[in-house]
Amino acid sequence: MIVLKFGGTSVGSVENFRKVAKIVQATDGEKIVVLSAMSGVTNTLVRIAALLSSGDTEEALVLIKGLHDKYLAVAKDLIESDDNYFKAQVVLKRHHQVLLNMASEPFSVKNEKIIMAQGELVSTNLFQLYMEEVDGHSVLLSALDFMHIDQYGEPRTEVIQNRLTKVLANHQANTFITQGFICRNINNDIDNLNRGGSDYSASLIGAAVAASQIQIWTDIDGMHNNDPRYVDHTFSVKELSFDEAAELAYFGAKILHPQSIIPAKEKNIPVLLKNTFKPESKGTLIHNKAKTEKIRAIAAKDNITAIKIKSYRMLMAYGFLKKVFEVFEEHKTSIDMITTSEVAVSLTIDNTSRLEAIKNDLQGFGNIEVDTDLSIICIAGDLAQNKKGVTSAIFNGLKDIPIRMISYGGSNYNLSFLVKTTDKIAVLNILNESLFSELILETT
Ligand code: ADP
Ligand code: ASP
Ligand code: MG
């Protein structure tokens, strides 16, 4: 079984739906196709929910109508047979009605999640009707029948595996189509795996069915050595180890959802990143045989907050760090980076929803300083500590950039440091020059 996931741009128009169908048809054997919402749709749904939450029903209804009109136009152009076009209209009417109902009910978080799920539900329905026309039999599976998360928002992998296996056993088909992103939570209500979560769905599904490969099809030819949104002259990296890919995804390479590599890594399933618009280009293969030989890639993660706890009395005492960590554990807030000195410990978080409570709980430990609007720059590749010149190659060019924290030596394949977000683009560009200029020449 192969899992093929197509992101928002890949299903963003009639023309692109057709491209996706061709790629699916060209893939031999059994496959599960995981789709995102059409590009821009989840953003619109988030906006609709925000308008409803602030009581602006009128504006929300304008957006709801806009979405419905857009879908109708897509269905008309995409689907040829009268029969399937009729089915598409029925589906679209149903989803339109769900949003209209949401607009007439009092706003709640539960309803917000229902609203956000409509994008994937529509794109998969339309695609399945189209596939039926061009490829014969295919089966639409509802991710809500098998994708489950626990009370902490973490996937329930055993439940997913058991349910998906049962669902698949009920059908005879080569091509299954399902939604990325959406799931059910511990109360059995509709929920999601956070923005960009369709990659995570694909990886969880791949792990659940022990797929031979997980393919992530997007709008770029694989993982680039640096963030192409901020840096010119980036190039596609041919292969990555699971650890390198996981670090890059976690530290901001938007091409992959932060957690999406973990299920594939655990089951040792190769992940292939491919470009829907250039299927002939090789993309990036993430697997356990990738040899880490050089610095591979850089990524940046924004919205980082640093917390410094200064304590002359306690830092050297046994158990001090344990107590500090317990505060973060208590508030279910994960720490990204940590550095210590004799009198202070600095750490970073990206989820600030519990910041005030954390600060309160840390008060008794010493003097607390909080710094916001920071970015972590992550460099992944061969960064073995016994290698000469690695750190100087990284930091030489950055002499004019204030660096707030450095984390190195935690693993052999990662070095990260913290800068002001206003310096991020400069840092990414300087590092592209200093670390990759030879490779850029080779690839251009
Ligand atoms: P999809 O909708 O297919 O999930 P995303 O927009 O989530 O696509 O991810 C693809 C985008 O990720 C690219 O268009 C690119 O702008 C961005 N990106 C950021 N960092 C990288 C990187 N290191 N390599 C490739 N793409 C990256
Ligand atoms: N549609 C969702 C989003 O835009 C999930 C995804 O595309 O991965 O965040
Ligand atoms: Mg994405």
Short mmCIF file of C-alpha atoms and ligand atoms in Angstrom, two decimals:
data_model
loop_
_atom_site.label_atom_id
_atom_site.label_comp_id
_atom_site.label_asym_id
_atom_site.label_seq_id
_atom_site.Cartn_x
_atom_site.Cartn_y
_atom_site.Cartn_z
CA MET A 1 0.00 0.00 0.00
CA ILE A 2 1.21 3.49 -0.87
CA VAL A 3 -0.13 6.65 0.74
CA LEU A 4 -0.25 9.74 -1.47
CA LYS A 5 -1.07 13.06 0.15
CA PHE A 6 -1.88 16.14 -1.91
CA GLY A 7 -1.83 19.59 -0.31
CA GLY A 8 -4.06 22.61 -0.82
CA THR A 9 -2.41 23.99 -3.97
CA SER A 10 -2.38 20.52 -5.55
CA VAL A 11 -6.18 20.45 -5.31
CA GLY A 12 -6.58 24.21 -5.68
CA SER A 13 -8.28 24.29 -9.09
CA VAL A 14 -9.99 22.10 -11.68
CA GLU A 15 -6.76 21.89 -13.66
CA ASN A 16 -4.87 20.77 -10.57
CA PHE A 17 -7.48 18.16 -9.58
CA ARG A 18 -6.87 16.69 -13.05
CA LYS A 19 -3.11 16.64 -12.47
CA VAL A 20 -3.62 14.84 -9.15
CA ALA A 21 -5.86 12.25 -10.80
CA LYS A 22 -3.15 11.56 -13.41
CA ILE A 23 -0.54 11.04 -10.70
CA VAL A 24 -2.85 8.70 -8.79
CA GLN A 25 -3.66 6.74 -11.94
CA ALA A 26 0.04 6.40 -12.76
CA THR A 27 0.69 4.85 -9.32
CA ASP A 28 0.49 1.07 -9.43
CA GLY A 29 -1.02 -1.08 -6.73
CA GLU A 30 -3.19 -0.31 -3.74
CA LYS A 31 -3.15 3.28 -2.55
CA ILE A 32 -4.77 5.63 -0.09
CA VAL A 33 -5.08 9.20 -1.37
CA VAL A 34 -5.18 11.82 1.39
CA LEU A 35 -6.38 15.27 0.38
CA SER A 36 -6.26 18.73 1.94
CA ALA A 37 -8.93 21.36 1.43
CA MET A 38 -8.62 23.42 -1.77
CA SER A 39 -6.04 26.16 -1.21
CA GLY A 40 -7.38 29.15 0.69
CA VAL A 41 -10.47 27.27 1.89
CA THR A 42 -9.28 26.50 5.44
CA ASN A 43 -8.24 30.15 5.82
CA THR A 44 -11.75 31.18 4.73
CA LEU A 45 -13.31 28.71 7.17
CA VAL A 46 -11.15 30.08 10.00
CA ARG A 47 -12.30 33.57 9.03
CA ILE A 48 -15.96 32.45 8.98
CA ALA A 49 -15.56 30.99 12.48
CA ALA A 50 -13.89 34.21 13.70
CA LEU A 51 -16.72 36.33 12.28
CA LEU A 52 -19.34 34.11 13.88
CA SER A 53 -17.51 34.23 17.17
CA SER A 54 -17.51 38.04 17.08
CA GLY A 55 -21.21 38.12 16.14
CA ASP A 56 -20.70 39.33 12.54
CA THR A 57 -23.10 36.80 10.98
CA GLU A 58 -23.78 38.95 7.92
CA GLU A 59 -20.16 38.98 6.78
CA ALA A 60 -19.82 35.26 7.60
CA LEU A 61 -22.80 34.53 5.33
CA VAL A 62 -21.12 36.43 2.49
CA LEU A 63 -18.05 34.18 2.82
CA ILE A 64 -20.21 31.04 3.09
CA LYS A 65 -21.98 31.96 -0.14
CA GLY A 66 -18.63 32.73 -1.82
CA LEU A 67 -17.35 29.25 -0.94
CA HIS A 68 -20.52 27.57 -2.20
CA ASP A 69 -20.38 29.46 -5.51
CA LYS A 70 -16.73 28.57 -5.94
CA TYR A 71 -17.41 24.86 -5.32
CA LEU A 72 -20.35 24.83 -7.73
CA ALA A 73 -18.16 26.33 -10.46
CA VAL A 74 -15.43 23.75 -9.79
CA ALA A 75 -17.90 20.85 -9.85
CA LYS A 76 -19.47 22.08 -13.11
CA ASP A 77 -16.13 22.28 -14.85
CA LEU A 78 -14.57 19.14 -13.33
CA ILE A 79 -17.33 16.58 -13.51
CA GLU A 80 -18.66 15.50 -16.89
CA SER A 81 -21.51 13.04 -16.41
CA ASP A 82 -24.94 14.36 -15.45
CA ASP A 83 -25.22 11.64 -12.85
CA ASN A 84 -22.05 12.57 -11.00
CA TYR A 85 -22.69 16.28 -11.39
CA PHE A 86 -26.04 15.75 -9.71
CA LYS A 87 -24.30 13.82 -6.89
CA ALA A 88 -21.79 16.67 -6.53
CA GLN A 89 -24.58 19.20 -6.22
CA VAL A 90 -26.20 17.12 -3.47
CA VAL A 91 -22.88 16.94 -1.58
CA LEU A 92 -22.26 20.68 -1.95
CA LYS A 93 -25.76 21.52 -0.81
CA ARG A 94 -25.26 19.38 2.30
CA HIS A 95 -21.99 21.11 3.21
CA HIS A 96 -23.45 24.53 2.46
CA GLN A 97 -26.29 23.69 4.84
CA VAL A 98 -23.82 22.67 7.58
CA LEU A 99 -22.20 26.13 7.40
CA LEU A 100 -25.59 27.87 7.30
CA ASN A 101 -26.62 25.92 10.41
CA MET A 102 -23.41 26.98 12.16
CA ALA A 103 -24.25 30.60 11.34
CA SER A 104 -27.64 30.29 12.97
CA GLU A 105 -26.43 28.59 16.16
CA PRO A 106 -24.62 30.18 19.09
CA PHE A 107 -20.86 30.02 18.48
CA SER A 108 -18.84 27.36 20.30
CA VAL A 109 -15.41 25.77 19.97
CA LYS A 110 -17.18 22.56 18.97
CA ASN A 111 -18.87 24.35 16.08
CA GLU A 112 -15.61 26.02 15.09
CA LYS A 113 -14.07 22.58 14.59
CA ILE A 114 -17.06 21.45 12.52
CA ILE A 115 -16.65 24.55 10.34
CA MET A 116 -12.92 23.91 9.86
CA ALA A 117 -13.53 20.31 8.78
CA GLN A 118 -15.73 21.22 5.82
CA GLY A 119 -12.85 21.99 3.44
CA GLU A 120 -11.37 18.49 3.40
CA LEU A 121 -14.82 16.88 3.35
CA VAL A 122 -15.73 18.79 0.18
CA SER A 123 -12.43 18.38 -1.70
CA THR A 124 -12.40 14.59 -1.17
CA ASN A 125 -16.03 14.22 -2.25
CA LEU A 126 -15.45 16.16 -5.46
CA PHE A 127 -12.23 14.30 -6.20
CA GLN A 128 -13.81 10.90 -5.66
CA LEU A 129 -16.63 11.70 -8.09
CA TYR A 130 -14.06 12.82 -10.65
CA MET A 131 -11.89 9.71 -10.11
CA GLU A 132 -14.94 7.53 -10.66
CA GLU A 133 -15.30 9.10 -14.09
CA VAL A 134 -11.68 8.85 -15.17
CA ASP A 135 -10.51 5.74 -13.35
CA GLY A 136 -13.52 3.60 -12.51
CA HIS A 137 -14.00 2.27 -9.01
CA SER A 138 -12.63 4.12 -5.99
CA VAL A 139 -13.81 4.30 -2.39
CA LEU A 140 -14.23 7.41 -0.27
CA LEU A 141 -13.39 6.78 3.39
CA SER A 142 -14.36 9.23 6.09
CA ALA A 143 -11.33 10.04 8.25
CA LEU A 144 -13.87 10.66 11.02
CA ASP A 145 -14.42 6.89 11.12
CA PHE A 146 -10.82 6.10 12.09
CA MET A 147 -8.68 9.16 12.88
CA HIS A 148 -8.82 9.76 16.64
CA ILE A 149 -6.92 11.96 19.11
CA ASP A 150 -6.68 11.76 22.89
CA GLN A 151 -7.36 14.40 25.53
CA TYR A 152 -3.99 16.03 24.81
CA GLY A 153 -4.61 16.22 21.07
CA GLU A 154 -2.18 13.34 20.43
CA PRO A 155 -3.11 10.65 17.90
CA ARG A 156 -4.43 7.37 19.33
CA THR A 157 -2.32 5.20 17.06
CA GLU A 158 -3.77 1.86 18.14
CA VAL A 159 -7.33 3.04 17.70
CA ILE A 160 -6.44 4.49 14.30
CA GLN A 161 -4.82 1.24 13.21
CA ASN A 162 -7.68 -0.98 14.40
CA ARG A 163 -10.41 1.16 12.93
CA LEU A 164 -8.69 1.82 9.62
CA THR A 165 -7.93 -1.89 9.16
CA LYS A 166 -11.60 -2.70 9.73
CA VAL A 167 -12.80 0.06 7.39
CA LEU A 168 -10.44 -1.08 4.63
CA ALA A 169 -11.50 -4.71 5.02
CA ASN A 170 -15.08 -3.70 4.23
CA HIS A 171 -14.22 -2.65 0.68
CA GLN A 172 -12.69 -4.11 -2.43
CA ALA A 173 -10.76 -1.40 -4.22
CA ASN A 174 -7.33 -0.28 -5.36
CA THR A 175 -7.87 3.40 -4.71
CA PHE A 176 -9.12 4.76 -1.40
CA ILE A 177 -9.61 8.48 -0.90
CA THR A 178 -9.80 10.18 2.47
CA GLN A 179 -9.45 13.52 4.24
CA GLY A 180 -6.30 14.84 5.80
CA PHE A 181 -6.38 17.14 8.85
CA ILE A 182 -9.73 16.10 10.35
CA CYS A 183 -10.31 13.67 13.18
CA ARG A 184 -12.44 12.97 16.22
CA ASN A 185 -11.42 13.85 19.75
CA ILE A 186 -11.89 12.05 23.03
CA ASN A 187 -15.54 13.21 23.21
CA ASN A 188 -16.07 11.85 19.70
CA ASP A 189 -16.57 15.41 18.44
CA ILE A 190 -15.06 16.59 15.16
CA ASP A 191 -11.57 18.04 15.67
CA ASN A 192 -8.35 18.48 13.70
CA LEU A 193 -4.60 17.89 13.80
CA ASN A 194 -3.80 21.64 13.66
CA ARG A 195 -2.98 23.74 10.64
CA GLY A 196 -1.01 21.90 7.98
CA GLY A 197 -2.11 18.64 9.61
CA SER A 198 -2.82 16.69 6.43
CA ASP A 199 0.84 15.66 6.27
CA TYR A 200 0.44 14.23 9.76
CA SER A 201 -2.72 12.38 8.68
CA ALA A 202 -0.82 10.83 5.76
CA SER A 203 2.00 9.69 8.00
CA LEU A 204 -0.36 8.29 10.64
CA ILE A 205 -2.33 6.45 7.95
CA GLY A 206 0.89 5.15 6.39
CA ALA A 207 2.05 3.86 9.77
CA ALA A 208 -1.37 2.31 10.52
CA VAL A 209 -1.42 0.26 7.29
CA ALA A 210 2.37 -0.37 7.24
CA ALA A 211 2.58 1.35 3.85
CA SER A 212 5.62 0.75 1.66
CA GLN A 213 5.95 4.50 1.07
CA ILE A 214 4.32 7.78 2.09
CA GLN A 215 4.32 10.38 -0.65
CA ILE A 216 3.72 14.04 0.16
CA TRP A 217 2.83 15.90 -3.04
CA THR A 218 3.03 19.68 -2.87
CA ASP A 219 3.91 22.77 -4.90
CA ILE A 220 7.71 22.52 -4.68
CA ASP A 221 10.20 19.83 -5.63
CA GLY A 222 10.97 18.54 -2.17
CA MET A 223 12.68 19.90 0.92
CA HIS A 224 14.91 22.83 -0.01
CA ASN A 225 18.17 23.64 1.74
CA ASN A 226 16.66 26.89 3.04
CA ASP A 227 13.28 28.59 3.26
CA PRO A 228 12.38 29.56 -0.33
CA ARG A 229 9.90 32.13 0.94
CA TYR A 230 12.73 34.28 2.27
CA VAL A 231 15.84 33.20 0.39
CA ASP A 232 16.63 33.17 -3.35
CA HIS A 233 18.77 30.40 -4.84
CA THR A 234 17.62 27.54 -2.68
CA PHE A 235 17.77 24.00 -4.03
CA SER A 236 16.08 20.69 -3.44
CA VAL A 237 17.83 18.28 -1.05
CA LYS A 238 17.94 14.76 -2.55
CA GLU A 239 17.74 12.80 0.67
CA LEU A 240 17.38 13.29 4.40
CA SER A 241 17.47 11.00 7.39
CA PHE A 242 14.29 10.78 9.47
CA ASP A 243 15.99 12.74 12.26
CA GLU A 244 17.11 15.56 10.00
CA ALA A 245 13.67 15.81 8.40
CA ALA A 246 11.97 15.72 11.80
CA GLU A 247 14.20 18.55 13.10
CA LEU A 248 13.58 20.69 10.01
CA ALA A 249 9.84 20.10 10.13
CA TYR A 250 9.68 20.83 13.84
CA PHE A 251 11.79 23.95 13.48
CA GLY A 252 9.73 25.58 10.77
CA ALA A 253 10.19 24.00 7.31
CA LYS A 254 6.59 24.57 6.29
CA ILE A 255 6.64 21.83 3.66
CA LEU A 256 6.05 19.33 6.49
CA HIS A 257 3.74 19.54 9.49
CA PRO A 258 5.97 19.60 12.63
CA GLN A 259 5.04 16.12 13.87
CA SER A 260 4.53 14.43 10.54
CA ILE A 261 7.80 12.53 10.33
CA ILE A 262 7.46 10.74 13.67
CA PRO A 263 4.93 8.00 12.70
CA ALA A 264 6.88 7.24 9.51
CA LYS A 265 10.15 7.10 11.42
CA GLU A 266 8.70 4.78 14.07
CA LYS A 267 7.60 2.31 11.41
CA ASN A 268 10.61 2.96 9.16
CA ILE A 269 8.46 3.94 6.18
CA PRO A 270 10.25 6.05 3.55
CA VAL A 271 8.66 9.44 2.91
CA LEU A 272 8.99 10.93 -0.57
CA LEU A 273 8.36 14.65 -1.05
CA LYS A 274 7.24 15.39 -4.62
CA ASN A 275 6.07 18.29 -6.75
CA THR A 276 2.57 17.87 -8.25
CA PHE A 277 3.48 20.38 -10.94
CA LYS A 278 6.79 18.74 -11.86
CA PRO A 279 6.23 15.03 -11.22
CA GLU A 280 9.34 14.18 -13.22
CA SER A 281 11.69 15.88 -10.72
CA LYS A 282 13.09 13.51 -8.12
CA GLY A 283 12.02 15.36 -4.97
CA THR A 284 13.39 14.45 -1.55
CA LEU A 285 13.53 10.96 -0.11
CA ILE A 286 13.45 10.72 3.68
CA HIS A 287 14.63 7.31 4.85
CA ASN A 288 16.84 5.55 7.36
CA LYS A 289 19.69 4.93 4.93
CA ALA A 290 20.35 8.60 4.16
CA LYS A 291 23.95 9.26 5.16
CA THR A 292 24.45 12.56 6.91
CA GLU A 293 27.56 13.89 5.25
CA LYS A 294 27.24 17.63 5.24
CA ILE A 295 25.09 20.45 6.40
CA ARG A 296 21.81 19.73 4.71
CA ALA A 297 19.32 22.48 5.36
CA ILE A 298 18.24 25.44 7.46
CA ALA A 299 14.79 26.28 8.78
CA ALA A 300 13.35 28.95 11.03
CA LYS A 301 10.55 28.81 13.54
CA ASP A 302 8.82 32.07 14.53
CA ASN A 303 6.70 33.17 17.48
CA ILE A 304 9.21 31.97 20.02
CA THR A 305 9.20 33.29 23.57
CA ALA A 306 12.27 33.01 25.79
CA ILE A 307 11.99 32.77 29.56
CA LYS A 308 15.00 33.42 31.75
CA ILE A 309 14.98 32.37 35.39
CA LYS A 310 17.77 33.96 37.41
CA SER A 311 18.43 32.52 40.80
CA TYR A 312 21.59 33.01 42.84
CA ARG A 313 20.27 30.83 45.60
CA MET A 314 18.88 27.80 43.93
CA LEU A 315 20.39 27.02 40.58
CA MET A 316 23.25 24.98 41.95
CA ALA A 317 20.94 23.15 44.32
CA TYR A 318 19.90 19.58 43.50
CA GLY A 319 16.52 19.30 41.84
CA PHE A 320 16.20 22.92 40.76
CA LEU A 321 15.87 22.16 37.05
CA LYS A 322 13.46 19.34 37.83
CA LYS A 323 11.18 21.80 39.61
CA VAL A 324 11.40 24.23 36.70
CA PHE A 325 10.51 21.48 34.20
CA GLU A 326 7.62 20.36 36.37
CA VAL A 327 6.02 23.79 35.97
CA PHE A 328 6.10 23.42 32.18
CA GLU A 329 4.83 19.86 32.40
CA GLU A 330 1.99 20.97 34.63
CA HIS A 331 0.95 23.50 31.99
CA LYS A 332 1.41 21.05 29.08
CA THR A 333 3.84 23.45 27.45
CA SER A 334 6.79 21.95 25.64
CA ILE A 335 10.23 23.49 25.77
CA ASP A 336 12.17 23.83 22.50
CA MET A 337 15.60 25.07 23.60
CA ILE A 338 17.36 25.28 26.92
CA THR A 339 20.66 26.75 28.10
CA THR A 340 22.00 27.10 31.61
CA SER A 341 24.66 29.11 33.41
CA GLU A 342 25.60 29.09 37.04
CA VAL A 343 23.05 31.72 37.90
CA ALA A 344 20.36 31.42 35.27
CA VAL A 345 18.47 29.08 33.04
CA SER A 346 16.96 30.24 29.74
CA LEU A 347 14.40 28.26 27.83
CA THR A 348 12.08 28.80 24.91
CA ILE A 349 8.46 27.91 24.23
CA ASP A 350 6.21 28.50 21.23
CA ASN A 351 2.86 27.91 22.87
CA THR A 352 2.19 30.94 25.07
CA SER A 353 -1.39 30.09 25.97
CA ARG A 354 -0.30 29.30 29.56
CA LEU A 355 2.46 31.90 29.82
CA GLU A 356 0.91 33.95 32.60
CA ALA A 357 0.24 30.87 34.72
CA ILE A 358 3.78 29.59 34.05
CA LYS A 359 5.26 32.95 35.08
CA ASN A 360 3.21 32.90 38.24
CA ASP A 361 4.36 29.42 39.14
CA LEU A 362 7.99 30.31 38.44
CA GLN A 363 7.90 33.48 40.57
CA GLY A 364 9.19 31.77 43.69
CA PHE A 365 12.22 30.38 41.84
CA GLY A 366 13.99 33.67 41.21
CA ASN A 367 13.84 36.62 38.90
CA ILE A 368 11.84 35.94 35.71
CA GLU A 369 12.45 37.73 32.39
CA VAL A 370 10.33 37.11 29.31
CA ASP A 371 11.40 38.02 25.79
CA THR A 372 9.03 37.73 22.81
CA ASP A 373 9.13 37.95 18.98
CA LEU A 374 12.06 35.61 18.63
CA SER A 375 12.89 32.97 16.00
CA ILE A 376 14.81 29.74 16.29
CA ILE A 377 17.18 29.09 13.41
CA CYS A 378 17.76 25.36 13.01
CA ILE A 379 20.64 23.92 11.01
CA ALA A 380 20.37 20.22 10.23
CA GLY A 381 22.99 17.88 8.84
CA ASP A 382 26.36 16.55 9.86
CA LEU A 383 27.21 18.65 12.88
CA ALA A 384 29.21 16.10 14.84
CA GLN A 385 30.89 17.83 17.75
CA ASN A 386 34.26 16.28 16.98
CA LYS A 387 34.35 17.90 13.57
CA LYS A 388 36.51 20.98 13.20
CA GLY A 389 35.25 24.21 11.73
CA VAL A 390 31.53 23.47 11.80
CA THR A 391 30.56 26.11 14.30
CA SER A 392 32.92 28.74 12.91
CA ALA A 393 31.48 28.18 9.41
CA ILE A 394 28.07 28.90 10.88
CA PHE A 395 28.83 31.84 13.13
CA ASN A 396 31.60 33.68 11.22
CA GLY A 397 29.19 35.49 8.94
CA LEU A 398 26.82 36.38 11.75
CA LYS A 399 29.07 38.77 13.65
CA ASP A 400 26.61 41.67 13.31
CA ILE A 401 23.58 39.67 14.46
CA PRO A 402 22.80 39.50 18.19
CA ILE A 403 22.34 35.86 19.17
CA ARG A 404 20.21 35.24 22.23
CA MET A 405 20.77 31.50 22.84
CA ILE A 406 22.66 28.63 21.21
CA SER A 407 21.89 24.93 21.48
CA TYR A 408 24.52 22.54 20.19
CA GLY A 409 25.61 19.04 21.08
CA GLY A 410 22.18 17.65 21.90
CA SER A 411 22.51 15.51 18.81
CA ASN A 412 24.99 15.11 15.96
CA TYR A 413 22.66 16.49 13.38
CA ASN A 414 21.30 19.72 14.77
CA LEU A 415 22.47 23.13 15.89
CA SER A 416 19.94 25.80 16.72
CA PHE A 417 20.13 29.35 17.90
CA LEU A 418 17.75 32.10 18.82
CA VAL A 419 17.57 35.53 17.17
CA LYS A 420 15.11 38.40 17.02
CA THR A 421 12.51 37.66 14.37
CA THR A 422 13.41 40.98 12.73
CA ASP A 423 16.87 39.49 12.02
CA LYS A 424 15.58 36.16 10.71
CA ILE A 425 15.58 36.90 6.98
CA ALA A 426 19.08 38.39 7.15
CA VAL A 427 20.34 35.32 9.04
CA LEU A 428 18.80 32.85 6.57
CA ASN A 429 20.38 34.73 3.65
CA ILE A 430 23.81 35.05 5.25
CA LEU A 431 23.85 31.34 6.07
CA ASN A 432 22.73 30.43 2.56
CA GLU A 433 25.81 32.24 1.23
CA SER A 434 28.26 30.95 3.79
CA LEU A 435 27.13 27.32 4.03
CA PHE A 436 25.76 26.53 0.60
CA SER A 437 27.39 28.79 -1.99
CA GLU A 438 29.36 25.92 -3.55
CA LEU A 439 26.30 23.71 -3.74
CA ILE A 440 24.22 26.56 -5.15
CA LEU A 441 26.74 26.90 -7.98
CA GLU A 442 26.57 23.14 -8.58
CA THR A 443 22.78 23.09 -8.77
CA THR A 444 22.23 26.22 -10.90
P1 ADP B 1 0.72 22.04 1.00
O1 ADP B 1 -0.44 22.95 0.88
O2 ADP B 1 0.95 21.19 -0.22
O3 ADP B 1 0.72 21.25 2.28
P2 ADP B 1 2.57 23.92 2.13
O4 ADP B 1 2.30 25.33 1.72
O5 ADP B 1 2.11 23.51 3.47
O6 ADP B 1 1.99 22.97 0.99
O7 ADP B 1 4.14 23.59 2.02
C1 ADP B 1 4.85 23.87 0.84
C2 ADP B 1 5.53 25.22 0.98
O8 ADP B 1 6.48 25.17 2.04
C3 ADP B 1 6.37 25.62 -0.21
O9 ADP B 1 5.60 26.24 -1.21
C4 ADP B 1 7.40 26.56 0.41
O10 ADP B 1 7.05 27.90 0.23
C5 ADP B 1 7.33 26.26 1.91
N1 ADP B 1 8.64 25.92 2.48
C6 ADP B 1 9.17 26.46 3.60
N2 ADP B 1 10.38 25.94 3.86
C7 ADP B 1 10.63 25.04 2.89
C8 ADP B 1 11.73 24.19 2.59
N3 ADP B 1 12.80 24.13 3.36
N4 ADP B 1 11.66 23.42 1.50
C9 ADP B 1 10.58 23.43 0.70
N5 ADP B 1 9.50 24.22 0.92
C10 ADP B 1 9.52 25.02 1.99
N1 ASP B 2 -6.41 22.31 5.22
C1 ASP B 2 -5.62 22.32 6.43
C2 ASP B 2 -4.85 23.63 6.53
O1 ASP B 2 -4.92 24.47 5.64
C3 ASP B 2 -4.71 21.15 6.55
C4 ASP B 2 -3.64 21.03 5.48
O2 ASP B 2 -3.75 21.62 4.40
O3 ASP B 2 -2.68 20.32 5.73
O4 ASP B 2 -4.22 23.86 7.52
MG MG B 3 1.14 21.84 4.23
#
